[in-house]
PDB file of C-alpha atoms and ligand atoms in Angstrom:
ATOM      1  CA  UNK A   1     -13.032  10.577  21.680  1.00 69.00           C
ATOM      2  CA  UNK A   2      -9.735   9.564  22.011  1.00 91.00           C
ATOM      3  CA  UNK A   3      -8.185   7.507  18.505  1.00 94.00           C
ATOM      4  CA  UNK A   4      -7.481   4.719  20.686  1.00 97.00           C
ATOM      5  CA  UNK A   5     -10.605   4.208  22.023  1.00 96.00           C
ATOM      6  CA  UNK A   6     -12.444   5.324  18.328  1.00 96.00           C
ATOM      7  CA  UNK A   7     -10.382   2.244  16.938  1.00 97.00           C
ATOM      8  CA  UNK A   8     -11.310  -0.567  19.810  1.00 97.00           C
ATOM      9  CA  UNK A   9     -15.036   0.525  18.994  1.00 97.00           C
ATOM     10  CA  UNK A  10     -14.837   0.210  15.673  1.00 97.00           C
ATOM     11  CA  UNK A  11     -13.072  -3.175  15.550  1.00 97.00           C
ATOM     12  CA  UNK A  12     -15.717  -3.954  17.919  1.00 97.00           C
ATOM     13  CA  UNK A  13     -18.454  -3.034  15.171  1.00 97.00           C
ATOM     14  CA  UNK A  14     -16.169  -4.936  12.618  1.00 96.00           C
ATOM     15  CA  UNK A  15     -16.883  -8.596  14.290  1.00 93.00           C
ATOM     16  CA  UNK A  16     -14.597 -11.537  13.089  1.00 94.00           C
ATOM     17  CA  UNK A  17     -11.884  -9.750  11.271  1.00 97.00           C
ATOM     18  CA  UNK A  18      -8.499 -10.144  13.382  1.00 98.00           C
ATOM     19  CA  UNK A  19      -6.794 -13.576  13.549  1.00 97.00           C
ATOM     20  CA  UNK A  20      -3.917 -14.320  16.030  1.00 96.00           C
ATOM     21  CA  UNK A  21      -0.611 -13.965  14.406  1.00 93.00           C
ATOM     22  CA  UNK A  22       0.336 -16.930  17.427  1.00 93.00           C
ATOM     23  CA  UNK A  23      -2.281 -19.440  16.946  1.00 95.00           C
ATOM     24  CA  UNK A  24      -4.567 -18.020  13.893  1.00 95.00           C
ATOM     25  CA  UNK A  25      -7.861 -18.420  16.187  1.00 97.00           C
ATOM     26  CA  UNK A  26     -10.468 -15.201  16.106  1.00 97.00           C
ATOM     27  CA  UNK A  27      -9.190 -12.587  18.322  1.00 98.00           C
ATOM     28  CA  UNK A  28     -11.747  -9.868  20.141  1.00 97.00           C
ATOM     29  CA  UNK A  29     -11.833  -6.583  21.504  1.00 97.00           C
ATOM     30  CA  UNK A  30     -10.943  -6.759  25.147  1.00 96.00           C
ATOM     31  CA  UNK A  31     -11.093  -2.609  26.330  1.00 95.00           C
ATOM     32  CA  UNK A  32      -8.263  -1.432  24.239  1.00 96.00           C
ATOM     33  CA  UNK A  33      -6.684  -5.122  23.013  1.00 98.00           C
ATOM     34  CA  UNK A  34      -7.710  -7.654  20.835  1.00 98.00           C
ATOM     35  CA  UNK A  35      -7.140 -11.365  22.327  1.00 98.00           C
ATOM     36  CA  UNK A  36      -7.592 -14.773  21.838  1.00 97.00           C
ATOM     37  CA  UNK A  37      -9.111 -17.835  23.032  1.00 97.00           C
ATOM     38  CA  UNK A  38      -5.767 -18.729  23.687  1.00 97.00           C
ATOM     39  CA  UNK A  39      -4.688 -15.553  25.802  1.00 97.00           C
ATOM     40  CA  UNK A  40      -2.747 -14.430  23.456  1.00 97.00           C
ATOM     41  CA  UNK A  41      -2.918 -10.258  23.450  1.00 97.00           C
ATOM     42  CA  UNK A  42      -2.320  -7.632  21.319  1.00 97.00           C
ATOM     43  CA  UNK A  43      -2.413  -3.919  22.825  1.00 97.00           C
ATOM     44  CA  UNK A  44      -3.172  -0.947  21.003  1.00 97.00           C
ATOM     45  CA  UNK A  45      -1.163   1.632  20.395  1.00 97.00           C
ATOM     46  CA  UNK A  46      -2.065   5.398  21.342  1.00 96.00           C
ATOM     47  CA  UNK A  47      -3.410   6.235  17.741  1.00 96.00           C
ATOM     48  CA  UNK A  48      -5.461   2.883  18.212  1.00 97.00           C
ATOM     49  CA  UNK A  49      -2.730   1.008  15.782  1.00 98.00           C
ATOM     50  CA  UNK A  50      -1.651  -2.598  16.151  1.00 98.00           C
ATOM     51  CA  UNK A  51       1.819  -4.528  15.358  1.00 97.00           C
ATOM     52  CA  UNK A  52       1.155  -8.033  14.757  1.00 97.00           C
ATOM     53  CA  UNK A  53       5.242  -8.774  14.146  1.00 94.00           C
ATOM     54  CA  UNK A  54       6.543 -11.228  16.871  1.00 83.00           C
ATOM     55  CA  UNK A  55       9.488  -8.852  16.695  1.00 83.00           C
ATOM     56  CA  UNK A  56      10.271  -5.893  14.561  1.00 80.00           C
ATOM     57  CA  UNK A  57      11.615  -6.230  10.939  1.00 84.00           C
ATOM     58  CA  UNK A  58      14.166  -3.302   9.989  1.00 84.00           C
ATOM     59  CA  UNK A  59      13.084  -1.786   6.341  1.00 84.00           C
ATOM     60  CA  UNK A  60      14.857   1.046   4.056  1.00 83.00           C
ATOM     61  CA  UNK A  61      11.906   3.147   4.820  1.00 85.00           C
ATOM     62  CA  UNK A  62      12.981   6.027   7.940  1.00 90.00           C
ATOM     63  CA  UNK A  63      10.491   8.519   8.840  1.00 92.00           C
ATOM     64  CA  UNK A  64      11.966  11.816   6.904  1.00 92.00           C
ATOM     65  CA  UNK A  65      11.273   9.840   3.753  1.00 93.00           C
ATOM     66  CA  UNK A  66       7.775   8.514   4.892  1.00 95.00           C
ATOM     67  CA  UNK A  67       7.699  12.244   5.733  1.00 95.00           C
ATOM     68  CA  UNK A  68       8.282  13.106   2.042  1.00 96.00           C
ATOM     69  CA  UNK A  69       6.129  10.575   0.469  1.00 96.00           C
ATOM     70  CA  UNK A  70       3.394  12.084   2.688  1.00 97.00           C
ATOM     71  CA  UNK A  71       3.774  15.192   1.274  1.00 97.00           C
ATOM     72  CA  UNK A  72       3.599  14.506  -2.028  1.00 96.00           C
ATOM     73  CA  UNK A  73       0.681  11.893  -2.108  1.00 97.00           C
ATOM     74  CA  UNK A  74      -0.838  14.464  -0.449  1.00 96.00           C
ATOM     75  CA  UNK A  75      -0.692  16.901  -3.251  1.00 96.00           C
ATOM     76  CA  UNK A  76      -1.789  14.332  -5.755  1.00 97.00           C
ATOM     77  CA  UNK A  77       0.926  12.019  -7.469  1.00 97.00           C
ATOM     78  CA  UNK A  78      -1.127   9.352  -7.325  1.00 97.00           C
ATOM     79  CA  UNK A  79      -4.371  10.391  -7.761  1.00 97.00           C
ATOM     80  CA  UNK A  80      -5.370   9.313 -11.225  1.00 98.00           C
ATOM     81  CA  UNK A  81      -5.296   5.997 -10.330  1.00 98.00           C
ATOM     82  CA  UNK A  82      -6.333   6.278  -7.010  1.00 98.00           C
ATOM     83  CA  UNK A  83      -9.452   7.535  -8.468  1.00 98.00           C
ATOM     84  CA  UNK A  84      -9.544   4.971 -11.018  1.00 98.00           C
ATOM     85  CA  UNK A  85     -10.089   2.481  -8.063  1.00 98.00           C
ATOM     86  CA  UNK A  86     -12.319   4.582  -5.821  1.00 98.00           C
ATOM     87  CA  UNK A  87     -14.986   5.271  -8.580  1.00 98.00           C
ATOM     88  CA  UNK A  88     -15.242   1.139  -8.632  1.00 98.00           C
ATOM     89  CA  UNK A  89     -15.524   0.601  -5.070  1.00 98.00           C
ATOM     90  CA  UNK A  90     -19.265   0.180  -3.470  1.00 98.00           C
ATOM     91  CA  UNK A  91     -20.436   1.494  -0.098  1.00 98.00           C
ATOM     92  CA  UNK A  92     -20.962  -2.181   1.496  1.00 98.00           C
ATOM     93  CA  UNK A  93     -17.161  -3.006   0.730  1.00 98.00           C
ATOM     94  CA  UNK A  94     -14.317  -3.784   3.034  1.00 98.00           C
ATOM     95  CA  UNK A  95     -10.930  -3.169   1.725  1.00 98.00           C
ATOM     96  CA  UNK A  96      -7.590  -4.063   2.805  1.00 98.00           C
ATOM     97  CA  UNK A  97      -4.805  -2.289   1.340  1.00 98.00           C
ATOM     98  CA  UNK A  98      -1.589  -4.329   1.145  1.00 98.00           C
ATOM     99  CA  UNK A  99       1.557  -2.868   1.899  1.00 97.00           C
ATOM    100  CA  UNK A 100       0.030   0.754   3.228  1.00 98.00           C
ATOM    101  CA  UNK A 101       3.174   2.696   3.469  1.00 96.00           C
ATOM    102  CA  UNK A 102       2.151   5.812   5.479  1.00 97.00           C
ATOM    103  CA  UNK A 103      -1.430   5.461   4.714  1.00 98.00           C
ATOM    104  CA  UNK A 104      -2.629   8.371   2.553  1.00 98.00           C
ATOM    105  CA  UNK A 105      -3.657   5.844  -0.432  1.00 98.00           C
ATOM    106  CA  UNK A 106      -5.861   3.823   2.099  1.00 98.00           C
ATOM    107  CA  UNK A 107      -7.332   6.971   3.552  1.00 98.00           C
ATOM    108  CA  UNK A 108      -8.439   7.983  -0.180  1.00 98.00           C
ATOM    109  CA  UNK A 109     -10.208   4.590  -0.729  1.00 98.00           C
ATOM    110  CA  UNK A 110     -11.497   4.540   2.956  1.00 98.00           C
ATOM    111  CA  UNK A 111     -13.764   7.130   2.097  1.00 97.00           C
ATOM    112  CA  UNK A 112     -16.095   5.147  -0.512  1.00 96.00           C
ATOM    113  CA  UNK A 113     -16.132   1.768   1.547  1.00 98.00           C
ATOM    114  CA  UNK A 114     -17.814   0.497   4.661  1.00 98.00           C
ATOM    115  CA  UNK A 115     -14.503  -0.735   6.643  1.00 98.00           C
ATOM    116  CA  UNK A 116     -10.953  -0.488   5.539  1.00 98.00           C
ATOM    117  CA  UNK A 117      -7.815  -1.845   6.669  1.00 98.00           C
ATOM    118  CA  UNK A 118      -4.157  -0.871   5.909  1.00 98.00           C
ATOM    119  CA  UNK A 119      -1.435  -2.898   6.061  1.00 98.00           C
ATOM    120  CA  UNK A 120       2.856  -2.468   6.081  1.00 97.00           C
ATOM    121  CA  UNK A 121       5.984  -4.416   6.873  1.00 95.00           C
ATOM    122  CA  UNK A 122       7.323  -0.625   7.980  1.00 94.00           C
ATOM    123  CA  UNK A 123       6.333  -0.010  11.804  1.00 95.00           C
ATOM    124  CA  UNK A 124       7.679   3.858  11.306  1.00 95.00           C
ATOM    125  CA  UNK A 125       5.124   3.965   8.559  1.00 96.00           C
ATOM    126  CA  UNK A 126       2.131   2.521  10.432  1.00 97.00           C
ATOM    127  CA  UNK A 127       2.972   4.634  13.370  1.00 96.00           C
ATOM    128  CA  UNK A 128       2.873   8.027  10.596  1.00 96.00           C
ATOM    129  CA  UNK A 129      -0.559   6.511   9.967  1.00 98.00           C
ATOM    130  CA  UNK A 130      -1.890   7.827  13.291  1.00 96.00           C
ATOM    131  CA  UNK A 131      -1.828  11.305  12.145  1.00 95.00           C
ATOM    132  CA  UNK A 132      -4.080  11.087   9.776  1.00 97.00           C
ATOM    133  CA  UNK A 133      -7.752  11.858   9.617  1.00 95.00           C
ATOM    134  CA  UNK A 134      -9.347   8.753   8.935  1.00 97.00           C
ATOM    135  CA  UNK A 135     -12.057   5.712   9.722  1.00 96.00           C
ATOM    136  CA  UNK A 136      -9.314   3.124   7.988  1.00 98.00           C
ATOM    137  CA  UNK A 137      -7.519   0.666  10.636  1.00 98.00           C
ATOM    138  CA  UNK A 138      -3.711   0.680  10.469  1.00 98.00           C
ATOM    139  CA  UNK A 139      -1.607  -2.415  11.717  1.00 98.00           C
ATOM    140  CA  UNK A 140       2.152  -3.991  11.042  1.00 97.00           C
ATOM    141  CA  UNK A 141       1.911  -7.054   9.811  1.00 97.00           C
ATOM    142  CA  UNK A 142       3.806  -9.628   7.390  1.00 95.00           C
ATOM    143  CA  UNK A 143       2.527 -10.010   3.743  1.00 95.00           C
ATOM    144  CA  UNK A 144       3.252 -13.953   4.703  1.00 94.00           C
ATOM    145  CA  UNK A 145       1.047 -14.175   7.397  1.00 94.00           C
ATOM    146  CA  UNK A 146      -1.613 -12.283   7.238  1.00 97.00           C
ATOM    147  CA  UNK A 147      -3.483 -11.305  10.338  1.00 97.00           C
ATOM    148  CA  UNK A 148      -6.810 -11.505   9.331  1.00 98.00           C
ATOM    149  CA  UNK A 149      -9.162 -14.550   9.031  1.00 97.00           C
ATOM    150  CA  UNK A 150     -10.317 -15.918   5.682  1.00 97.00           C
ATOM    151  CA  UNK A 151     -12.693 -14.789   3.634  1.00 97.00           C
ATOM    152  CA  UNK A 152     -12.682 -11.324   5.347  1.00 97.00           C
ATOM    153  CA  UNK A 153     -12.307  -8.966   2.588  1.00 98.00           C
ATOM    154  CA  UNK A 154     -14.312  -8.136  -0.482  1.00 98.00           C
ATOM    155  CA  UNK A 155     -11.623  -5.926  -2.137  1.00 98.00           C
ATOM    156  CA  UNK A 156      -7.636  -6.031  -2.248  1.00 98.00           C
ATOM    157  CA  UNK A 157      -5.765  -3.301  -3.165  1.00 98.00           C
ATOM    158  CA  UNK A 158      -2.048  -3.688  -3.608  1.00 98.00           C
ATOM    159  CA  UNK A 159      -0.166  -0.343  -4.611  1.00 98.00           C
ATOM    160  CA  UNK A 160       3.373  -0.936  -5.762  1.00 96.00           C
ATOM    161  CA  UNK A 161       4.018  -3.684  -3.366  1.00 95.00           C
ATOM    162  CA  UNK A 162       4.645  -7.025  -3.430  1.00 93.00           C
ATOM    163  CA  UNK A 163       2.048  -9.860  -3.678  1.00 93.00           C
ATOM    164  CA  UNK A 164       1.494 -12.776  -1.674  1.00 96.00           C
ATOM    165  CA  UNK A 165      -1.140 -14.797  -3.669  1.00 96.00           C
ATOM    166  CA  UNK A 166      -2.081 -17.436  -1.153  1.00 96.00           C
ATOM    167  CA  UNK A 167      -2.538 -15.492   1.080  1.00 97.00           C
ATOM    168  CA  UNK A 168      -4.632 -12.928  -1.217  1.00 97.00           C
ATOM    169  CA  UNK A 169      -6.402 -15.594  -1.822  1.00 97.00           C
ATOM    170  CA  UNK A 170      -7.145 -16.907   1.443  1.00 97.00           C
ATOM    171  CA  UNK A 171      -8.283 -13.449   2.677  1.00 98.00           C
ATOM    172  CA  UNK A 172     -10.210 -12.262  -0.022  1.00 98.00           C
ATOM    173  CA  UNK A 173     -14.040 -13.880  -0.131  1.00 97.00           C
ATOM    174  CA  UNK A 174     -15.490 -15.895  -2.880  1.00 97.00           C
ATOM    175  CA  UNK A 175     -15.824 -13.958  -5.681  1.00 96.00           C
ATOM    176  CA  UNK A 176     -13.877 -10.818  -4.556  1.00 98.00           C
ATOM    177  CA  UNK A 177     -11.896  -8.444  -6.208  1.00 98.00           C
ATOM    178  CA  UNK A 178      -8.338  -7.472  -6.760  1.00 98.00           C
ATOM    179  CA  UNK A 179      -6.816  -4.262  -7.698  1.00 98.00           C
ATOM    180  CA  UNK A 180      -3.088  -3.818  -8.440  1.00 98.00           C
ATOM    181  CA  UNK A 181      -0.841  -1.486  -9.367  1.00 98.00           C
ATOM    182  CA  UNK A 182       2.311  -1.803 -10.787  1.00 98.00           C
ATOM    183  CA  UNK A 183       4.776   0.686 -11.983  1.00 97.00           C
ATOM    184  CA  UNK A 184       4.632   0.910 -16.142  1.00 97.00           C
ATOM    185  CA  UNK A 185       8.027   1.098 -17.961  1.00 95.00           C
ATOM    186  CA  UNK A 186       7.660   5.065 -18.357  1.00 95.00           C
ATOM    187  CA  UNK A 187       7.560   5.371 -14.377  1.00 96.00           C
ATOM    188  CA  UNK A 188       8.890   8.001 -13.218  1.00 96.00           C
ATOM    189  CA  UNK A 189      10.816   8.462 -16.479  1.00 96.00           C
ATOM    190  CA  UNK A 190      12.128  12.012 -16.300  1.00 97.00           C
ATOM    191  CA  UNK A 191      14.179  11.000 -12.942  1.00 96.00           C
ATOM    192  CA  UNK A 192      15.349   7.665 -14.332  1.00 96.00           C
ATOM    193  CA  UNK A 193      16.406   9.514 -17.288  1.00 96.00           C
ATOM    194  CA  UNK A 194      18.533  11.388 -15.638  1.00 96.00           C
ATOM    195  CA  UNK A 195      19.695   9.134 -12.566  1.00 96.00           C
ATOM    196  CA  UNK A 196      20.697   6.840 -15.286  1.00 96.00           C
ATOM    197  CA  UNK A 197      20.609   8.005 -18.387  1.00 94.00           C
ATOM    198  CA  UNK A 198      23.096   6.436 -20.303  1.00 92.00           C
ATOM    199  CA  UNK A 199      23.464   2.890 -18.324  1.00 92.00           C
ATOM    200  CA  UNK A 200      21.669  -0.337 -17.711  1.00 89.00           C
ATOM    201  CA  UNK A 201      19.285   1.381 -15.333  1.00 89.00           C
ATOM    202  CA  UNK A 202      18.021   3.616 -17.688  1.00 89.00           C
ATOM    203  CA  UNK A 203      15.153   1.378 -18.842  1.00 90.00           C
ATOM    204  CA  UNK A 204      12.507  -0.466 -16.832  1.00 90.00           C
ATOM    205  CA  UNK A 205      10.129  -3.549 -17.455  1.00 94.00           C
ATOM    206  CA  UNK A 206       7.531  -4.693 -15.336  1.00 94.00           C
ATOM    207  CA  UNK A 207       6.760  -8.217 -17.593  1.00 95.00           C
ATOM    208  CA  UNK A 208       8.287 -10.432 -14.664  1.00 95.00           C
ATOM    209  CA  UNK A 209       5.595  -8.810 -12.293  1.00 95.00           C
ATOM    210  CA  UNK A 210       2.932  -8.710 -14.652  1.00 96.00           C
ATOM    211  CA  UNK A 211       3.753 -11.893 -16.093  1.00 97.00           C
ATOM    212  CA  UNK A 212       3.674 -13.717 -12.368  1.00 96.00           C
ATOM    213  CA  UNK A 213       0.029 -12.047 -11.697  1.00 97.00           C
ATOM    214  CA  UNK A 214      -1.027 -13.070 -15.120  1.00 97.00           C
ATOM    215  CA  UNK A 215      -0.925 -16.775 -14.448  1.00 96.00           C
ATOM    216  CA  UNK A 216      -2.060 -16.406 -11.415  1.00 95.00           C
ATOM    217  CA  UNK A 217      -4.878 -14.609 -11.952  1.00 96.00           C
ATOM    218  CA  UNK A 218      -5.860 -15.282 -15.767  1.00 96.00           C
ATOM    219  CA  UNK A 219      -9.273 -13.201 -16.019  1.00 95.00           C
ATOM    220  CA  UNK A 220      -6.849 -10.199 -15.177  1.00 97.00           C
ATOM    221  CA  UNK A 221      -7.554  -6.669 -17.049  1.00 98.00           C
ATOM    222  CA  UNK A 222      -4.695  -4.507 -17.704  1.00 97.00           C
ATOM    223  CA  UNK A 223      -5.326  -0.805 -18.076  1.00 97.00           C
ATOM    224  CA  UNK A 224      -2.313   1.375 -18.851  1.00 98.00           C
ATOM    225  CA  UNK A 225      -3.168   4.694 -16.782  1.00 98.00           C
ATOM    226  CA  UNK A 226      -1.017   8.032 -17.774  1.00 98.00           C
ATOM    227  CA  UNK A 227      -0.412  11.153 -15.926  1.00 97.00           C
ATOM    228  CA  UNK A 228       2.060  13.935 -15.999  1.00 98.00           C
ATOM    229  CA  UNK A 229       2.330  15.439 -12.718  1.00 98.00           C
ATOM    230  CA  UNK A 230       3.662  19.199 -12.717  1.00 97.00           C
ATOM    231  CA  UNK A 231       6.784  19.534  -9.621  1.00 95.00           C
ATOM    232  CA  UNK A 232       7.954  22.300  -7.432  1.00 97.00           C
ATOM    233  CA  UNK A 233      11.473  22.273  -6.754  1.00 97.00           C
ATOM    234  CA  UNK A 234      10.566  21.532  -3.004  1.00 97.00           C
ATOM    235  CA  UNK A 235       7.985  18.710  -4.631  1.00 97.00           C
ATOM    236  CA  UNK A 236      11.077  17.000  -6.671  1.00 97.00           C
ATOM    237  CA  UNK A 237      13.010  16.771  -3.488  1.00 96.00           C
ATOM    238  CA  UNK A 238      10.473  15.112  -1.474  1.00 96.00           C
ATOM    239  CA  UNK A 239      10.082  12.712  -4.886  1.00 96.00           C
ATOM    240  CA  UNK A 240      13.544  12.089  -4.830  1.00 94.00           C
ATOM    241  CA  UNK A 241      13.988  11.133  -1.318  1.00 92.00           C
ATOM    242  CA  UNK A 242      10.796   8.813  -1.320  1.00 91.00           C
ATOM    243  CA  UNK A 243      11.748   6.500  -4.050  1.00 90.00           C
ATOM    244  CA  UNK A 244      14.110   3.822  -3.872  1.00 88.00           C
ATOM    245  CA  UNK A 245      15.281   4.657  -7.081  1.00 89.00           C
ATOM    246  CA  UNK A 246      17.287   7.534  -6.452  1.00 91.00           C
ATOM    247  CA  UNK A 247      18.470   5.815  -2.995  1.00 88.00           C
ATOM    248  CA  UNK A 248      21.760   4.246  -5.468  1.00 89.00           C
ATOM    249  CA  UNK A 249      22.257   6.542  -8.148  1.00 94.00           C
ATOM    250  CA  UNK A 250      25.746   8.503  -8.217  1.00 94.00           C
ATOM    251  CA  UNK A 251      25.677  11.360  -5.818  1.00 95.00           C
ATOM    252  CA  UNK A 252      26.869  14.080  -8.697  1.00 96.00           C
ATOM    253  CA  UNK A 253      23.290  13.129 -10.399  1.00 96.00           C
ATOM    254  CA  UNK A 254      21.160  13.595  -7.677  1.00 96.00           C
ATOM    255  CA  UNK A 255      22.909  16.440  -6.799  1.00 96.00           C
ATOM    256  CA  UNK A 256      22.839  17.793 -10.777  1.00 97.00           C
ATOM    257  CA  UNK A 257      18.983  16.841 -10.661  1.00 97.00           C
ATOM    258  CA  UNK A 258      18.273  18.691  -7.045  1.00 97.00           C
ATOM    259  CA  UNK A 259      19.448  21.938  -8.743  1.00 97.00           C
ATOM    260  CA  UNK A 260      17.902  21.914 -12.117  1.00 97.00           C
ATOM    261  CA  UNK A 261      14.449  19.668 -11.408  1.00 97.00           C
ATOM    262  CA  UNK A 262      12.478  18.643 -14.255  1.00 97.00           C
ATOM    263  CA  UNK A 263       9.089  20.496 -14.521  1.00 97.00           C
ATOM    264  CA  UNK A 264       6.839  18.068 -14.289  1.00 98.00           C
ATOM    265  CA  UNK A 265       7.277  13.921 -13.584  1.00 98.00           C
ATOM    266  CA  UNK A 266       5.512  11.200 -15.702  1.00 98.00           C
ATOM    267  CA  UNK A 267       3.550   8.858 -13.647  1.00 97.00           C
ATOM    268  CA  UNK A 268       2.708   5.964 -16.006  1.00 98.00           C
ATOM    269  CA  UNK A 269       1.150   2.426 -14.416  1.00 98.00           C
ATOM    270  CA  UNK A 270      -0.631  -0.338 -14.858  1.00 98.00           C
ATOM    271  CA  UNK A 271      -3.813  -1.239 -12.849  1.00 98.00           C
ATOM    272  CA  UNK A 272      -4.320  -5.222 -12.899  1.00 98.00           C
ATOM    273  CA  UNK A 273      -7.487  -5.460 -11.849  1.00 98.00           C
ATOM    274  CA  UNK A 274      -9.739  -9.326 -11.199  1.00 98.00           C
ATOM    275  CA  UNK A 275     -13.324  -8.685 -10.896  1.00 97.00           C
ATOM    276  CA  UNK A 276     -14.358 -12.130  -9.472  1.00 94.00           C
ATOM    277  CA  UNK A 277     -11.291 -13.705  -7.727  1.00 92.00           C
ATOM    278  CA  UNK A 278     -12.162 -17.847  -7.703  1.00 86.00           C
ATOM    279  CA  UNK A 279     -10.653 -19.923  -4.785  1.00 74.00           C
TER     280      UNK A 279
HETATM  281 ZN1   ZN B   1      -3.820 -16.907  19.808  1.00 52.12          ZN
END
C-alpha cells in the first residue's frame, strides 16, 4: 500500500486525535485529508505527512545536516537513553514525541506503543521522516499550538527540545506521563573541549532548564544517564555537522578537530521523567 494511503487509514483507526490548527474543532479523515466541521483542510503529503504551519517557519536545520544526524542516530548515539524510555513504555500507550527532528528517536519508541506521533518546527525534517520504516505519524507543527486535541496522549517525550508546558499539559491525559531529556553538563564534552577549550564556552549547565521543569513539574525524577560512544572519523563528521554547537566555533578548530577526531564522544544526560502528570 502506498504510505499515503497507510497513514489516512491509520489516522482513521486513531479516532479524535487531530485538532484544526484554524479553529481547534476535531478534524477527520476525508480520503487522503483530514478536515473540519468548519471546512477547513489539511492534505497529505506523498509519505502520508501533514504541515499544520499556516505558513512555513525557516530553522538552522538544512537537509545535509538532518542527513548527518540520521546517520548517526542510526548507529546508536542515543540509544542508552532511548532504551531507558522504551523499556517503560506499555503496549496500550500513545506517544507524541515533541520536537521529532528527522524521526529516528520516535521510530525507536514507536515500536513498544500502540500509536505514536512525531512532531517538529523543521518541515525539511518531517519531510526526511517519510523515508523511514515506521507505524509513527509525522506532522509540522508549532510547540505553541499544538495540533492535537486535549487529553490525547498518555506519554510525552521531549528529546533535547524545548518545552511548552501548557500545552504539555493540555495534551497529555489525566494522570499521564512525561519523559525529558536534557543535555547534562558533560554533553558532548570531548568536542566542546576542543571547540572551546580555553573560553567561556568551554563549560555547560543545564540548571536554568532543569530548574524551569522542576517547578513546574515538582514530583519530577532526575536520572543522570552516561555513555561513551566510540566514533569513526566519518561518524565525528556527521556529529560535527549535526550539532549546533560546532555551527559557531572558529573555523581553525573545527578544521584541527576534523583531522585528528577524538575516539570516542561522551554522551552524558539527564532524563526528567513525571510518572502521573496532574492538570
Ligand atoms: Zn477548522
Amino acid at each position: 500500500m502506498r504510505k499515503i494511503m497507510q497513514k489516512s487509514a491509520w489516522l482513521k483507526a486513531q479516532g479524535p486525535l487531530v485538532a484544526c490548527p484554524v479553529c481547534q474543532a476535531v478534524m477527520t479523515v476525508s480520503e487522503t485529508s483530514l478536515v473540519c466541521v468548519a471546512g477547513h483542510r489539511i492534505d497529505l503529503a506523498k509519505k502520508g505527512t501533514a504541515n499544520f504551519l499556516n505558513k512555513p517557519v525557516a530553522t538552522e536545520y538544512t537537509t545535509p545536516m538532518l542527513a548527518a544526524r540520521r546517520r548517526i542516530l542510526e548507529a546508536g548515539f542515543f540509544h542508552p537513553f532511548l532504551t531507558a524510555i522504551a523499556a517503560q513504555l506499555r503496549p496500550s500507550d500513545r506517544l507524541l514525541d515533541v520536537g521529532c527532528g528527522e524521526g529516528t528517536p520516535t521510530a525507536t519508541l514507536a515500536a513498544g506503543v500502540a500509536a505514536a506521533v512525531g512532531f517538529d518546527i523543521s518541515a525539511p525534517a518531517i519531510q526526511l521522516t517519510g523515508g523511514l520504516d515506521t507505524a509513527a505519524f509525522f506532522c509540522v507543527a508549532d510547540l505553541a499550538r499544538l495540533p492535537f486535541g486535549d487529553d490525547t496522549f498518555d506519554v510525552l517525550v521531549d528529546l533535547f527540545s524545548p518545552g511548552n508546558y501548557a500545552e504539555f499539559d493540555r495534551v497529555l491525559r489525566p494522570g499521564g506521563r512525561l519523559f525529558k531529556v536534557i543535555p547534562a553538563a558533560s554533553y558532548l564534552r570531548e568536542l566542546r573541549e576542543g571547540l572551546y577549550g580555553g573560553t567561556d564556552k568551554a563549560t555547560y549547565s543545564n540548571a536554568q532548564v532543569r530548574e524551569r521543569f522542576l517547578v513546574h513539574y515538582p514530583r519530577t525524577t532526575v536520572r543522570e544517564i552516561n555513555n561513551d560512544f566510540a566514533l569513526t572519523k566519518a561518524q565525528f563528521a556527521d556529529l560535527m555537522a549535526m550539532t549546533p554547537l560546532s555551527w559557531q566555533a572558529p573555523a581553525e578548530r573545527r578544521a584541527a578537530m576534523l583531522e585528528h577526531p577524538p575516539a570516542s564522544m561522551h554522551v552524558g544526560v539527564e532524563l526528567l521523567q513525571v510518572d502521573y502528570c496532574e492538570k
